[in-house]
Amino acid sequence: MKIAFCASEVVPFAKTGGLADVAGALPLALEAAGCEVIVIMPGYEVVRRSSSVVRRLKEGISYAVIGKNIKVYFIENDKYFGRDGLYGGKSGDYPDNLERFSYYCRRALELLKEINFRADIIHVNDWQAALIPVYLKSIYSQDTFYKNTRTVLTIHNLGYQGLFPREEFSKTGLDPGLFNIDGLEFYGKINILKGGLEFCDVITTVSPTYALEIQTAELGFGLEGVLRERGSRVFGILNGLDYSVWDPAVDNLIAKDYSIHSLEDKYINKEDLQKSCGLTPDKETMLAGIVTRLAEQKGLDILTPVIGNICKMGLQLVILGTGDLKYHRLLQKAAKKYPGLISLNLKFDNRLAHRIYAGADLFLMPSQYEPCGLGQMISLRFGTIPLVFKTGGLADTVNIDNGFVFDKYSRQDLLAAGKQAAAAFRDKAGWRARMERAMRCDFSWEGAAKAYLKVYEKALSS
Ligand code: ADP
């Protein structure tokens, strides 16, 4: 099967979140399963500066190779992608994002023709690539090159839909008639993701629970109606985790490698983390870690008010994150109030992330909603017990055997789960058994790739 995988960020070239991890790993798993795969992404400034070998194909198109032989094509354009950020800068989203990603989608479809890649499936991800199915069913509807091509759209986070003022519709290059309720119109605005959902052949999202949740008013972000209408074409496939990147047994970013057979060595990482973060090195003190975007979605609204209570329980806290200034400030205030108990690191730092996953005892991830979530899967692999709210992919991966789960989204329930974890930590043998169960969980991409192949078959028979 020939797959063209289109995403706006791909590890190791550009990353702001989990989408990049998926886009860097799933194509490899599909290749291993026998597919012929290419990837197409924008050629941002960060790609040019990256250490990867990037070759020039022609004016405006370059490429790199990942896996055995997967070409990752970069769509270049100085005006649109020659800047520091992917989607925005310090003052928020770039005002020309509609133009930027319309260009990316059109150029991707032209590129497939230029390199004569007759894809069976174009697998598009999130709103930035969601115009591709729309273009295929409108501008390219009579193009024989695409006669047998089907599209799959994966939603990585329904909270980001690509909303723009109606006045900008001409920038998409689409027939103005498509700005209607059955097309891209959404309460008077342009909604790019909605267009993709209407026009693609199959919709997937990144966990079975989230696939159901997005069809409800609570987590459908206004698109629950569209999704329910297409309900028989909506599938949830849990993301895998790239164990070649996330494995404490072979990780050159942590103080000491360890595995389920050498769990004592995890405490060398704990001591290293405590020391380097200015916390008192002590094996017996429970160390909780947080690695996250500092966004409302990640549960910071219930976490920040109880941080004091957590510290009073005797826990140490190491926080790594960047995002909303509101949370930067609230966390700075808490860190000032509890020196020696909270280590606050307001930045993006991959090495520190690895050291937290390796060194912490508990991983806090009380997300309000979570399409899949990688943090909890990584922490499970590292024997760092996740504490999560029961939602989306967190509900599909964490349970009472391998972690702590609370099912009412409130600060009281979060705190109660924290207390339960602190009590469980005192039972050494019980905690060790829990760590072992956590480390045995397997979320490999191999299984996810098989599920995607089934979905591709469904799209092809549509
Ligand atoms: P999302 O994609 O919503 O941000 P996920 O849990 O799916 O959340 O993925 C987040 C990924 O980004 C994980 O690999 C996590 O370790 C990483 N990450 C998040 N914040 C930081 C940070 N400040 N520094 C380093 N890595 C981070």
Coordinates of C-alpha atoms and ligand atoms in Angstrom, one line a residue:
M1 CA 0.0 0.0 0.0
K2 CA 1.3 3.5 -0.8
I3 CA 0.8 6.1 1.9
A4 CA 1.5 9.8 1.8
F5 CA 1.6 11.0 5.4
C6 CA 1.0 14.7 5.8
A7 CA 1.7 16.5 9.1
S8 CA 2.7 20.0 10.2
E9 CA 5.4 18.7 12.6
V10 CA 7.5 15.6 12.5
V11 CA 10.2 14.4 14.9
P12 CA 13.2 14.8 14.5
F13 CA 12.7 17.9 12.3
A14 CA 10.2 20.1 14.2
K15 CA 8.1 19.5 17.3
T16 CA 5.8 21.4 19.6
G17 CA 3.8 18.4 20.9
G18 CA 2.7 14.8 20.6
L19 CA 1.7 15.1 16.9
A20 CA 5.4 15.3 16.0
D21 CA 6.1 12.2 17.9
V22 CA 3.3 10.3 16.1
A23 CA 4.4 11.7 12.7
G24 CA 8.0 10.6 13.3
A25 CA 7.1 7.1 14.5
L26 CA 4.0 5.8 12.7
P27 CA 5.5 6.1 9.2
L28 CA 8.4 3.9 10.3
A29 CA 6.0 1.3 11.7
L30 CA 4.0 1.4 8.5
E31 CA 7.2 0.9 6.5
A32 CA 8.1 -2.1 8.7
A33 CA 4.6 -3.5 8.0
G34 CA 5.3 -3.4 4.3
C35 CA 3.9 -0.1 3.1
E36 CA 5.6 2.3 0.8
V37 CA 5.5 5.6 2.8
I38 CA 6.5 9.2 2.2
V39 CA 6.0 12.1 4.6
I40 CA 5.3 15.7 3.6
M41 CA 5.7 18.7 6.0
P42 CA 6.5 22.4 5.8
G43 CA 10.1 23.3 5.5
Y44 CA 10.3 25.6 8.5
E45 CA 13.4 27.6 9.5
V46 CA 14.1 25.0 12.3
V47 CA 14.3 22.2 9.6
R48 CA 17.1 24.2 7.9
R49 CA 18.9 24.6 11.1
S50 CA 18.5 21.0 12.2
S51 CA 21.4 18.6 12.2
S52 CA 19.6 16.2 9.9
V53 CA 20.9 15.7 6.4
V54 CA 18.5 17.7 4.2
R55 CA 18.9 17.4 0.4
R56 CA 17.5 19.7 -2.3
L57 CA 15.1 18.1 -4.7
K58 CA 14.2 21.3 -6.7
E59 CA 13.3 24.9 -6.1
G60 CA 11.1 25.0 -3.0
I61 CA 11.3 21.3 -2.2
S62 CA 13.9 19.5 -0.2
Y63 CA 13.9 16.1 1.6
A64 CA 15.6 13.9 4.2
V65 CA 15.4 10.2 4.6
I66 CA 14.2 8.4 7.8
G67 CA 13.7 4.7 8.5
K68 CA 14.9 2.4 5.7
N69 CA 13.8 4.5 2.8
I70 CA 11.1 7.0 3.8
K71 CA 11.5 10.4 2.1
V72 CA 10.3 13.3 4.2
Y73 CA 9.6 16.2 1.8
F74 CA 9.8 19.7 3.1
I75 CA 7.7 22.3 1.4
E76 CA 9.7 25.5 1.5
N77 CA 8.6 29.1 1.1
D78 CA 10.5 31.9 2.7
K79 CA 7.4 34.1 3.0
Y80 CA 5.4 31.4 4.9
F81 CA 7.9 29.2 6.6
G82 CA 11.1 31.2 6.9
R83 CA 10.5 32.3 10.5
D84 CA 11.3 31.1 14.0
G85 CA 8.0 29.5 15.1
L86 CA 5.8 26.8 13.6
Y87 CA 2.4 28.3 14.3
G88 CA 3.2 31.6 16.1
G89 CA 5.6 33.7 18.1
K90 CA 5.6 35.5 21.4
S91 CA 2.5 37.5 20.6
G92 CA 0.4 34.5 19.6
D93 CA -0.6 32.7 16.5
Y94 CA 0.8 34.1 13.2
P95 CA -2.0 36.2 11.5
D96 CA -1.3 34.5 8.1
N97 CA -1.7 30.9 9.3
L98 CA -4.6 30.3 6.9
E99 CA -2.5 31.3 3.9
R100 CA 0.5 29.4 5.2
F101 CA -1.3 26.1 5.6
S102 CA -3.5 26.5 2.6
Y103 CA -0.2 26.8 0.6
Y104 CA 1.2 23.7 2.3
C105 CA -1.8 21.6 1.5
R106 CA -2.0 22.7 -2.2
R107 CA 1.7 22.3 -2.7
A108 CA 1.6 18.8 -1.1
L109 CA -1.0 17.7 -3.7
E110 CA 1.0 19.2 -6.5
L111 CA 4.2 17.5 -5.2
L112 CA 2.6 14.1 -5.3
K113 CA 1.9 14.6 -9.0
E114 CA 5.4 15.9 -9.7
I115 CA 7.1 12.9 -8.1
N116 CA 4.4 10.6 -9.5
F117 CA 3.6 9.2 -6.1
R118 CA 0.1 7.6 -6.7
A119 CA -0.9 7.3 -3.0
D120 CA -3.6 4.8 -2.1
I121 CA -4.0 6.8 1.1
I122 CA -3.2 10.3 1.9
H123 CA -3.2 10.3 5.7
V124 CA -3.6 13.9 7.0
N125 CA -3.2 15.1 10.5
D126 CA -4.9 17.9 12.4
W127 CA -6.3 21.2 10.9
Q128 CA -3.0 22.2 9.3
A129 CA -3.3 19.4 6.8
A130 CA -7.1 19.2 6.8
L131 CA -7.6 21.2 3.6
I132 CA -6.1 18.3 1.6
P133 CA -9.3 16.2 1.6
V134 CA -11.3 19.3 0.8
Y135 CA -9.1 20.2 -2.2
L136 CA -9.2 16.6 -3.4
K137 CA -13.0 16.5 -3.4
S138 CA -13.3 19.9 -5.0
I139 CA -10.4 21.4 -7.1
Y140 CA -9.0 17.9 -7.9
S141 CA -12.3 16.0 -8.2
Q142 CA -11.8 15.4 -11.9
D143 CA -8.1 14.8 -11.8
T144 CA -7.5 11.2 -12.8
F145 CA -4.2 11.1 -11.0
Y146 CA -6.2 11.0 -7.7
K147 CA -9.0 8.8 -9.0
N148 CA -8.1 5.9 -6.6
T149 CA -6.7 7.9 -3.7
R150 CA -8.6 7.9 -0.4
T151 CA -8.0 10.1 2.6
V152 CA -7.8 9.4 6.3
L153 CA -7.9 12.3 8.8
T154 CA -6.5 11.9 12.3
I155 CA -7.5 14.3 15.0
H156 CA -4.7 14.6 17.6
N157 CA -6.5 17.3 19.6
L158 CA -10.0 18.6 18.7
G159 CA -9.3 21.7 20.8
Y160 CA -7.4 23.1 17.8
Q161 CA -9.6 23.5 14.7
G162 CA -8.1 26.3 12.6
L163 CA -10.7 29.0 13.0
F164 CA -10.5 32.1 10.8
P165 CA -12.7 35.1 10.0
R166 CA -15.0 34.5 7.0
E167 CA -13.5 37.4 5.1
E168 CA -10.3 35.3 4.7
F169 CA -12.1 32.5 2.8
S170 CA -10.6 33.5 -0.6
K171 CA -7.2 32.6 0.8
T172 CA -8.1 29.0 0.7
G173 CA -8.5 29.2 -3.1
L174 CA -11.8 27.2 -2.7
D175 CA -15.1 27.9 -4.3
P176 CA -16.9 30.4 -2.1
G177 CA -19.9 28.1 -2.2
L178 CA -18.1 25.7 0.2
F179 CA -18.5 28.3 2.9
N180 CA -21.8 26.8 4.1
I181 CA -23.1 24.7 6.9
D182 CA -22.3 21.4 5.1
G183 CA -18.8 22.7 4.3
L184 CA -16.3 24.9 6.2
E185 CA -18.7 27.3 7.9
F186 CA -18.9 27.2 11.7
Y187 CA -20.9 29.8 13.5
G188 CA -20.0 32.4 11.0
K189 CA -16.3 31.5 10.9
I190 CA -14.1 29.4 8.7
N191 CA -13.4 26.1 10.4
I192 CA -10.6 24.2 8.5
L193 CA -10.8 21.0 10.6
K194 CA -14.6 20.8 10.0
G195 CA -13.9 20.9 6.3
G196 CA -11.5 18.0 6.6
L197 CA -14.0 16.0 8.7
E198 CA -16.7 16.5 6.1
F199 CA -14.6 15.6 3.1
C200 CA -12.2 12.9 4.2
D201 CA -13.1 9.2 3.8
V202 CA -12.3 8.0 7.3
I203 CA -11.7 9.8 10.5
T204 CA -9.5 8.5 13.3
T205 CA -8.4 9.8 16.6
V206 CA -5.7 8.8 19.0
S207 CA -7.5 6.6 21.6
P208 CA -10.7 4.6 21.7
T209 CA -12.1 6.6 24.6
Y210 CA -11.4 9.9 23.0
A211 CA -13.2 8.7 19.8
L212 CA -16.3 8.4 21.9
E213 CA -15.8 11.5 23.9
I214 CA -15.5 13.8 20.9
Q215 CA -19.0 12.8 19.9
T216 CA -20.4 14.3 23.0
A217 CA -21.2 18.0 23.7
E218 CA -18.8 18.0 26.6
L219 CA -15.7 17.3 24.6
G220 CA -16.8 17.8 21.0
F221 CA -15.9 21.5 20.9
G222 CA -18.9 22.2 18.8
L223 CA -18.1 19.5 16.2
E224 CA -19.8 16.7 18.0
G225 CA -22.7 16.9 15.6
V226 CA -20.5 16.5 12.5
L227 CA -18.6 13.7 14.2
R228 CA -21.8 11.9 15.3
E229 CA -23.1 12.1 11.7
R230 CA -20.0 10.4 10.5
G231 CA -19.9 8.1 13.6
S232 CA -19.7 4.8 11.6
R233 CA -16.5 6.2 10.0
V234 CA -14.8 7.4 13.3
F235 CA -12.2 5.1 14.8
G236 CA -10.0 5.4 17.9
I237 CA -6.5 4.0 17.6
L238 CA -4.2 4.3 20.6
N239 CA -0.8 5.9 19.7
G240 CA 2.2 3.8 20.2
L241 CA 5.3 4.9 22.0
D242 CA 8.7 5.0 20.3
Y243 CA 10.7 2.7 22.5
S244 CA 13.8 3.4 20.6
V245 CA 13.6 6.9 22.1
W246 CA 11.9 6.2 25.4
D247 CA 13.6 3.2 27.1
P248 CA 15.4 3.6 30.4
A249 CA 17.6 0.6 29.5
V250 CA 19.3 2.5 26.7
D251 CA 19.0 6.2 27.4
N252 CA 22.1 8.3 27.1
L253 CA 20.3 11.4 28.6
I254 CA 19.9 9.9 32.0
A255 CA 22.4 9.4 34.9
K256 CA 22.2 5.6 34.9
D257 CA 20.4 3.2 32.6
Y258 CA 18.1 0.7 34.4
S259 CA 15.5 -1.9 33.6
I260 CA 12.9 -4.0 35.4
H261 CA 15.8 -6.2 36.5
S262 CA 17.9 -3.4 38.0
L263 CA 15.3 -1.2 39.6
E264 CA 17.7 -0.1 42.3
D265 CA 19.5 1.9 39.6
K266 CA 16.4 4.1 39.1
Y267 CA 17.3 5.7 42.5
I268 CA 20.7 6.8 41.1
N269 CA 18.6 8.8 38.7
K270 CA 16.4 10.1 41.5
E271 CA 19.4 11.3 43.5
D272 CA 20.9 12.9 40.4
L273 CA 17.6 14.7 39.6
Q274 CA 17.1 15.9 43.2
K275 CA 20.7 17.2 43.4
S276 CA 20.7 19.0 40.1
C277 CA 17.2 20.5 40.8
G278 CA 18.2 21.9 44.2
L279 CA 16.0 19.4 46.2
T280 CA 17.3 17.4 49.2
P281 CA 18.5 14.1 47.9
D282 CA 16.5 11.4 49.8
K283 CA 15.3 8.1 48.5
E284 CA 12.5 8.0 51.0
T285 CA 10.9 11.3 50.0
M286 CA 8.4 10.9 47.3
L287 CA 9.4 12.9 44.2
A288 CA 6.6 13.8 41.8
G289 CA 7.4 15.0 38.3
I290 CA 5.4 17.0 35.8
V291 CA 6.4 17.5 32.1
T292 CA 3.8 19.4 30.2
R293 CA 2.7 22.2 28.0
L294 CA 1.4 24.8 30.5
A295 CA -2.1 24.9 29.1
E296 CA -5.5 24.8 30.6
Q297 CA -6.1 21.4 29.1
K298 CA -3.3 19.8 31.2
G299 CA -5.2 20.2 34.4
L300 CA -3.3 23.2 35.8
D301 CA -6.5 24.8 36.9
I302 CA -7.0 22.1 39.5
L303 CA -3.3 21.4 40.2
T304 CA -2.0 24.9 40.9
P305 CA -4.5 25.6 43.8
V306 CA -3.4 22.4 45.6
I307 CA 0.4 22.6 45.1
G308 CA 0.8 23.9 48.6
N309 CA -1.2 20.9 50.0
I310 CA 1.0 18.5 48.0
C311 CA 4.1 20.1 49.4
K312 CA 2.6 19.8 52.9
M313 CA 2.2 16.1 52.4
G314 CA 6.0 15.9 52.3
L315 CA 6.3 15.4 48.5
Q316 CA 9.0 17.0 46.4
L317 CA 7.9 18.4 43.0
V318 CA 9.9 18.9 39.9
I319 CA 8.0 20.8 37.1
L320 CA 9.1 21.2 33.5
G321 CA 6.9 23.1 31.2
T322 CA 6.3 26.2 29.2
G323 CA 3.1 27.8 27.9
D324 CA 0.5 30.2 29.3
L325 CA 2.0 33.1 31.2
K326 CA -0.8 32.8 33.7
Y327 CA 0.6 29.4 34.8
H328 CA 4.2 30.6 34.6
R329 CA 3.2 33.2 37.2
L330 CA 1.2 30.9 39.5
L331 CA 3.9 28.3 39.5
Q332 CA 6.6 30.9 40.2
K333 CA 4.6 32.1 43.2
A334 CA 4.3 28.5 44.5
A335 CA 8.0 27.8 43.9
K336 CA 8.9 30.9 45.9
K337 CA 6.7 29.9 48.7
Y338 CA 8.1 26.3 48.9
P339 CA 11.8 26.6 48.3
G340 CA 13.6 23.2 48.4
L341 CA 10.4 21.4 47.7
I342 CA 9.5 22.7 44.3
S343 CA 12.0 22.8 41.4
L344 CA 10.4 24.9 38.6
N345 CA 11.8 24.8 35.1
L346 CA 9.9 27.0 32.7
K347 CA 11.4 25.9 29.4
F348 CA 11.4 23.2 26.8
D349 CA 14.2 20.8 27.6
N350 CA 14.3 17.3 26.2
R351 CA 17.2 16.2 28.4
L352 CA 15.6 17.3 31.6
A353 CA 12.3 15.6 30.5
H354 CA 14.2 12.3 30.2
R355 CA 15.8 12.8 33.6
I356 CA 12.4 13.5 35.2
Y357 CA 10.8 10.4 33.7
A358 CA 13.8 8.4 35.0
G359 CA 14.2 10.1 38.4
A360 CA 10.7 10.8 39.7
D361 CA 8.6 8.3 41.6
L362 CA 5.2 9.7 40.6
F363 CA 4.2 11.4 37.3
L364 CA 1.3 13.9 37.6
M365 CA -0.9 14.2 34.6
P366 CA -4.4 15.4 35.7
S367 CA -5.4 16.6 32.2
Q368 CA -9.0 17.9 31.8
Y369 CA -9.1 16.0 28.5
E370 CA -6.4 14.1 26.8
P371 CA -6.7 12.7 23.3
C372 CA -4.0 10.1 23.9
G373 CA -1.2 11.5 25.9
L374 CA 2.4 10.4 25.7
G375 CA 3.6 11.5 29.1
Q376 CA 1.8 8.7 31.0
M377 CA 3.0 6.1 28.5
I378 CA 6.6 7.3 28.8
S379 CA 6.4 7.4 32.6
L380 CA 5.0 3.8 32.7
R381 CA 8.0 2.6 30.7
F382 CA 10.3 4.3 33.2
G383 CA 8.5 2.8 36.2
T384 CA 7.4 6.2 37.3
I385 CA 3.8 5.8 38.4
P386 CA 1.3 8.0 36.7
L387 CA -1.5 9.8 38.5
V388 CA -4.2 10.8 36.0
F389 CA -7.7 12.0 35.5
K390 CA -9.9 9.3 33.9
T391 CA -10.2 10.8 30.4
G392 CA -9.3 9.9 26.8
G393 CA -6.1 8.0 26.3
L394 CA -5.3 8.3 30.0
A395 CA -8.4 6.2 30.7
D396 CA -7.2 3.7 28.1
T397 CA -3.7 3.3 29.5
V398 CA -3.7 3.9 33.3
N399 CA -5.6 1.8 35.8
I400 CA -5.4 0.8 39.5
D401 CA -2.8 -1.8 38.7
N402 CA -0.2 0.5 37.1
G403 CA -1.1 3.9 38.5
F404 CA -3.6 6.1 40.2
V405 CA -6.8 7.4 38.6
F406 CA -9.4 9.8 39.8
D407 CA -12.7 10.1 38.0
K408 CA -14.2 13.4 39.1
Y409 CA -12.4 16.5 37.7
S410 CA -11.9 18.5 40.9
R411 CA -9.0 19.7 43.0
Q412 CA -10.4 17.6 46.0
D413 CA -10.4 14.4 44.0
L414 CA -6.9 15.2 42.6
L415 CA -5.6 15.7 46.1
A416 CA -7.3 12.5 47.4
A417 CA -5.6 10.6 44.6
G418 CA -2.3 12.2 45.7
K419 CA -2.8 11.2 49.3
Q420 CA -3.6 7.6 48.1
A421 CA -0.3 7.6 46.1
A422 CA 1.7 8.9 49.1
A423 CA 0.3 6.2 51.3
A424 CA 1.0 3.5 48.7
F425 CA 4.6 4.8 48.4
R426 CA 5.2 3.9 52.0
D427 CA 4.5 0.2 51.2
K428 CA 7.8 -0.5 49.6
A429 CA 7.0 -4.0 48.3
G430 CA 3.6 -2.9 46.9
W431 CA 5.2 0.1 45.2
R432 CA 7.9 -2.0 43.6
A433 CA 5.3 -4.5 42.3
R434 CA 3.4 -1.5 40.9
M435 CA 6.5 -0.3 39.2
E436 CA 7.1 -3.6 37.6
R437 CA 3.5 -3.8 36.3
A438 CA 3.9 -0.3 34.9
M439 CA 7.1 -1.2 33.1
R440 CA 5.6 -4.3 31.6
C441 CA 2.9 -2.3 29.8
D442 CA 3.5 -2.4 26.1
F443 CA 2.3 0.4 23.8
S444 CA 4.4 -0.4 20.7
W445 CA 3.8 1.2 17.3
E446 CA 3.6 -2.2 15.7
G447 CA 0.1 -2.8 17.1
A448 CA -1.0 0.7 16.2
A449 CA 0.3 0.3 12.6
K450 CA -1.8 -2.9 12.2
A451 CA -4.9 -1.0 13.4
Y452 CA -4.2 1.8 10.9
L453 CA -3.8 -0.7 8.0
K454 CA -7.3 -2.0 8.8
V455 CA -8.6 1.6 8.7
Y456 CA -6.8 2.2 5.4
E457 CA -8.6 -0.9 4.0
K458 CA -11.9 0.6 5.1
A459 CA -11.1 3.9 3.4
L460 CA -10.1 2.1 0.2
S461 CA -13.4 0.1 0.1
S462 CA -15.4 3.3 0.5
Ligands
ADP1 P1 0.6 17.3 24.0 O1 0.9 16.7 22.6 O2 -0.8 17.6 24.2 O3 1.6 18.4 24.4 P2 1.5 14.6 24.9 O4 1.6 14.1 26.3 O5 0.8 13.8 23.9 O6 0.9 16.1 25.1 O7 3.0 14.9 24.4 C1 3.9 15.8 25.0 C2 5.3 15.4 24.6 O8 6.1 16.6 24.7 C3 5.9 14.4 25.5 O9 6.9 13.7 24.7 C4 6.6 15.3 26.6 O10 7.6 14.6 27.2 C5 7.1 16.5 25.8 N1 7.1 17.7 26.5 C6 6.1 18.5 26.9 N2 6.6 19.6 27.5 C7 7.9 19.6 27.5 C8 9.0 20.4 27.9 N3 8.7 21.6 28.5 N4 10.2 20.0 27.7 C9 10.5 18.8 27.1 N5 9.6 18.0 26.7 C10 8.3 18.3 26.8

